[in-house]
PDB file of C-alpha atoms in Angstrom:
ATOM      1  CA  UNK Y   7     -15.430  -8.357  -4.144  1.00  0.00           C
ATOM      2  CA  UNK Y   8     -15.542 -10.827  -1.258  1.00  0.00           C
ATOM      3  CA  UNK Y   9     -17.522 -11.203   1.929  1.00  0.00           C
ATOM      4  CA  UNK Y  10     -16.993  -7.493   2.595  1.00  0.00           C
ATOM      5  CA  UNK Y  11     -18.511  -4.838   0.410  1.00  0.00           C
ATOM      6  CA  UNK Y  12     -16.735  -1.603  -0.423  1.00  0.00           C
ATOM      7  CA  UNK Y  13     -19.303   0.271   1.678  1.00  0.00           C
ATOM      8  CA  UNK Y  14     -18.518  -1.929   4.706  1.00  0.00           C
ATOM      9  CA  UNK Y  15     -14.830  -1.216   4.236  1.00  0.00           C
ATOM     10  CA  UNK Y  16     -15.393   2.507   4.465  1.00  0.00           C
ATOM     11  CA  UNK Y  17     -17.018   2.204   7.905  1.00  0.00           C
ATOM     12  CA  UNK Y  18     -14.929   2.927  10.973  1.00  0.00           C
ATOM     13  CA  UNK Y  19     -11.185   2.861  10.487  1.00  0.00           C
ATOM     14  CA  UNK Y  20     -11.342   0.759   7.329  1.00  0.00           C
ATOM     15  CA  UNK Y  21     -11.308   3.883   5.166  1.00  0.00           C
ATOM     16  CA  UNK Y  22      -7.779   4.621   6.369  1.00  0.00           C
ATOM     17  CA  UNK Y  23      -6.551   1.262   5.085  1.00  0.00           C
ATOM     18  CA  UNK Y  24      -8.303   1.762   1.751  1.00  0.00           C
ATOM     19  CA  UNK Y  25      -6.729   5.214   1.488  1.00  0.00           C
ATOM     20  CA  UNK Y  26      -3.309   3.627   1.990  1.00  0.00           C
ATOM     21  CA  UNK Y  27      -4.026   1.145  -0.793  1.00  0.00           C
ATOM     22  CA  UNK Y  28      -5.222   3.841  -3.184  1.00  0.00           C
ATOM     23  CA  UNK Y  29      -2.352   6.221  -2.497  1.00  0.00           C
ATOM     24  CA  UNK Y  30       0.183   3.407  -2.562  1.00  0.00           C
ATOM     25  CA  UNK Y  31      -1.088   2.185  -5.915  1.00  0.00           C
ATOM     26  CA  UNK Y  32      -0.663   5.605  -7.440  1.00  0.00           C
ATOM     27  CA  UNK Y  33       2.738   6.131  -5.820  1.00  0.00           C
ATOM     28  CA  UNK Y  34       3.955   2.664  -6.710  1.00  0.00           C
ATOM     29  CA  UNK Y  35       2.875   3.147 -10.308  1.00  0.00           C
ATOM     30  CA  UNK Y  36       4.757   6.434 -10.510  1.00  0.00           C
ATOM     31  CA  UNK Y  37       7.801   4.957  -8.790  1.00  0.00           C
ATOM     32  CA  UNK Y  38       7.996   1.915 -11.014  1.00  0.00           C
ATOM     33  CA  UNK Y  39       7.360   3.796 -14.228  1.00  0.00           C
ATOM     34  CA  UNK Y  40      10.249   6.095 -13.358  1.00  0.00           C
ATOM     35  CA  UNK Y  41      12.655   3.149 -13.502  1.00  0.00           C
ATOM     36  CA  UNK Y  42      14.651   2.818 -16.675  1.00  0.00           C
ATOM     37  CA  UNK Y  43      12.744   1.154 -19.495  1.00  0.00           C
ATOM     38  CA  UNK Y  44      15.070  -1.846 -19.657  1.00  0.00           C
ATOM     39  CA  UNK Y  45      14.388  -2.592 -15.975  1.00  0.00           C
ATOM     40  CA  UNK Y  46      10.645  -2.759 -16.601  1.00  0.00           C
ATOM     41  CA  UNK Y  47      10.038  -6.293 -17.741  1.00  0.00           C
ATOM     42  CA  UNK Y  48       7.930  -9.200 -16.651  1.00  0.00           C
ATOM     43  CA  UNK Y  49      10.120 -10.148 -13.688  1.00  0.00           C
ATOM     44  CA  UNK Y  50      10.118  -8.490 -10.298  1.00  0.00           C
ATOM     45  CA  UNK Y  51      13.516  -7.600  -8.912  1.00  0.00           C
ATOM     46  CA  UNK Y  52      14.687  -7.114  -5.326  1.00  0.00           C
ATOM     47  CA  UNK Y  53      14.935  -3.374  -5.847  1.00  0.00           C
ATOM     48  CA  UNK Y  54      11.276  -3.330  -6.942  1.00  0.00           C
ATOM     49  CA  UNK Y  55      10.208  -4.939  -3.667  1.00  0.00           C
ATOM     50  CA  UNK Y  56      12.280  -2.476  -1.663  1.00  0.00           C
ATOM     51  CA  UNK Y  57      10.889   0.475  -3.624  1.00  0.00           C
ATOM     52  CA  UNK Y  58       7.305  -0.711  -3.225  1.00  0.00           C
ATOM     53  CA  UNK Y  59       7.622  -1.356   0.518  1.00  0.00           C
ATOM     54  CA  UNK Y  60       9.282   2.025   1.107  1.00  0.00           C
ATOM     55  CA  UNK Y  61       6.574   3.780  -0.897  1.00  0.00           C
ATOM     56  CA  UNK Y  62       3.826   1.885   0.931  1.00  0.00           C
ATOM     57  CA  UNK Y  63       5.287   2.919   4.305  1.00  0.00           C
ATOM     58  CA  UNK Y  64       5.531   6.554   3.254  1.00  0.00           C
ATOM     59  CA  UNK Y  65       1.971   6.513   1.935  1.00  0.00           C
ATOM     60  CA  UNK Y  66       0.682   4.919   5.136  1.00  0.00           C
ATOM     61  CA  UNK Y  67       1.321   8.248   6.846  1.00  0.00           C
ATOM     62  CA  UNK Y  68      -0.024   8.399  10.390  1.00  0.00           C
ATOM     63  CA  UNK Y  69      -0.502   4.642  10.658  1.00  0.00           C
ATOM     64  CA  UNK Y  70       3.165   3.990   9.873  1.00  0.00           C
ATOM     65  CA  UNK Y  71       4.147   6.488  12.571  1.00  0.00           C
ATOM     66  CA  UNK Y  72       1.751   5.103  15.178  1.00  0.00           C
ATOM     67  CA  UNK Y  73       2.322   1.440  14.291  1.00  0.00           C
ATOM     68  CA  UNK Y  74       5.685   1.190  12.474  1.00  0.00           C
ATOM     69  CA  UNK Y  75       6.161  -2.567  12.972  1.00  0.00           C
ATOM     70  CA  UNK Y  76       2.607  -3.400  11.928  1.00  0.00           C
ATOM     71  CA  UNK Y  77       2.871  -1.101   8.914  1.00  0.00           C
ATOM     72  CA  UNK Y  78       6.066  -2.814   7.783  1.00  0.00           C
ATOM     73  CA  UNK Y  79       4.400  -6.227   8.183  1.00  0.00           C
ATOM     74  CA  UNK Y  80       1.363  -5.037   6.211  1.00  0.00           C
ATOM     75  CA  UNK Y  81       3.396  -3.489   3.407  1.00  0.00           C
ATOM     76  CA  UNK Y  82       5.683  -6.525   3.155  1.00  0.00           C
ATOM     77  CA  UNK Y  83       2.719  -8.888   3.105  1.00  0.00           C
ATOM     78  CA  UNK Y  84       0.812  -6.841   0.511  1.00  0.00           C
ATOM     79  CA  UNK Y  85       3.772  -6.379  -1.801  1.00  0.00           C
ATOM     80  CA  UNK Y  86       4.663 -10.074  -1.599  1.00  0.00           C
ATOM     81  CA  UNK Y  87       1.111 -11.082  -2.505  1.00  0.00           C
ATOM     82  CA  UNK Y  88       1.001  -8.584  -5.372  1.00  0.00           C
ATOM     83  CA  UNK Y  89       4.329  -9.826  -6.708  1.00  0.00           C
ATOM     84  CA  UNK Y  90       3.184 -13.444  -6.392  1.00  0.00           C
ATOM     85  CA  UNK Y  91      -0.051 -12.737  -8.247  1.00  0.00           C
ATOM     86  CA  UNK Y  92       1.041 -10.312 -10.982  1.00  0.00           C
ATOM     87  CA  UNK Y  93       4.040  -9.719 -13.192  1.00  0.00           C
ATOM     88  CA  UNK Y  94       5.545  -6.273 -12.947  1.00  0.00           C
ATOM     89  CA  UNK Y  95       4.050  -5.303 -16.292  1.00  0.00           C
ATOM     90  CA  UNK Y  96       0.593  -6.572 -15.256  1.00  0.00           C
ATOM     91  CA  UNK Y  97       0.793  -4.571 -12.053  1.00  0.00           C
ATOM     92  CA  UNK Y  98       1.803  -1.412 -13.921  1.00  0.00           C
ATOM     93  CA  UNK Y  99      -1.156  -1.891 -16.247  1.00  0.00           C
ATOM     94  CA  UNK Y 100      -3.517  -2.305 -13.275  1.00  0.00           C
ATOM     95  CA  UNK Y 101      -2.021   0.778 -11.600  1.00  0.00           C
ATOM     96  CA  UNK Y 102      -2.799   2.892 -14.639  1.00  0.00           C
ATOM     97  CA  UNK Y 103      -6.502   1.950 -14.561  1.00  0.00           C
ATOM     98  CA  UNK Y 104      -9.230   3.951 -12.774  1.00  0.00           C
ATOM     99  CA  UNK Y 105      -9.211   3.600  -8.991  1.00  0.00           C
ATOM    100  CA  UNK Y 106     -12.356   1.416  -8.806  1.00  0.00           C
ATOM    101  CA  UNK Y 107     -10.844  -1.047 -11.233  1.00  0.00           C
ATOM    102  CA  UNK Y 108      -7.590  -1.114  -9.268  1.00  0.00           C
ATOM    103  CA  UNK Y 109      -9.475  -1.846  -6.055  1.00  0.00           C
ATOM    104  CA  UNK Y 110     -11.463  -4.642  -7.678  1.00  0.00           C
ATOM    105  CA  UNK Y 111      -8.270  -6.335  -8.849  1.00  0.00           C
ATOM    106  CA  UNK Y 112      -5.893  -5.610  -5.959  1.00  0.00           C
ATOM    107  CA  UNK Y 113      -8.086  -5.853  -2.879  1.00  0.00           C
ATOM    108  CA  UNK Y 114      -8.803  -9.587  -3.173  1.00  0.00           C
ATOM    109  CA  UNK Y 115      -5.052 -10.194  -3.450  1.00  0.00           C
ATOM    110  CA  UNK Y 116      -4.105  -8.209  -0.330  1.00  0.00           C
ATOM    111  CA  UNK Y 117      -7.283  -8.719   1.683  1.00  0.00           C
ATOM    112  CA  UNK Y 118      -5.658 -11.193   4.100  1.00  0.00           C
ATOM    113  CA  UNK Y 119      -2.878  -8.694   4.821  1.00  0.00           C
ATOM    114  CA  UNK Y 120      -5.396  -5.950   5.480  1.00  0.00           C
ATOM    115  CA  UNK Y 121      -7.483  -8.161   7.749  1.00  0.00           C
ATOM    116  CA  UNK Y 122      -4.395  -9.120   9.730  1.00  0.00           C
ATOM    117  CA  UNK Y 123      -3.344  -5.471  10.065  1.00  0.00           C
ATOM    118  CA  UNK Y 124      -6.781  -4.431  11.293  1.00  0.00           C
ATOM    119  CA  UNK Y 125      -6.827  -7.278  13.801  1.00  0.00           C
ATOM    120  CA  UNK Y 126      -3.400  -6.391  15.175  1.00  0.00           C
ATOM    121  CA  UNK Y 127      -4.279  -2.687  15.413  1.00  0.00           C
ATOM    122  CA  UNK Y 128      -7.441  -3.574  17.368  1.00  0.00           C
ATOM    123  CA  UNK Y 129      -5.378  -5.800  19.701  1.00  0.00           C
ATOM    124  CA  UNK Y 130      -2.925  -2.968  20.361  1.00  0.00           C
ATOM    125  CA  UNK Y 131      -5.684  -0.427  20.904  1.00  0.00           C
ATOM    126  CA  UNK Y 132      -7.525  -2.754  23.305  1.00  0.00           C
ATOM    127  CA  UNK Y 133      -4.305  -3.375  25.244  1.00  0.00           C
ATOM    128  CA  UNK Y 134      -3.763   0.379  25.724  1.00  0.00           C
TER     129      UNK Y 134
END
């Protein structure tokens, strides 16, 4: 994966972030596949970004309620990196794979966003 192992990610509050990624992947896949077939092509559209960010925020659950601004930053960052790295069709294919395979392919792409989110959450918690 990278310098962090999956086991290390599940320690502490990291499991919450991974849960967001897993749930978002499933929700995003379902949301995008429900679009009309002619809209599903190789190119991302503005409505795709909006749909993915909204779905990510909903799937973030408690974190998006407790830290709405940070959640929006995280979702925007993650979706932008995914869209920069993969075509829409490639992403849909990844989203239909088993969860471990999805994590192996998506985590390296959004790792910087996750690290930044964790850092900002720690800063807020330490300030409280």
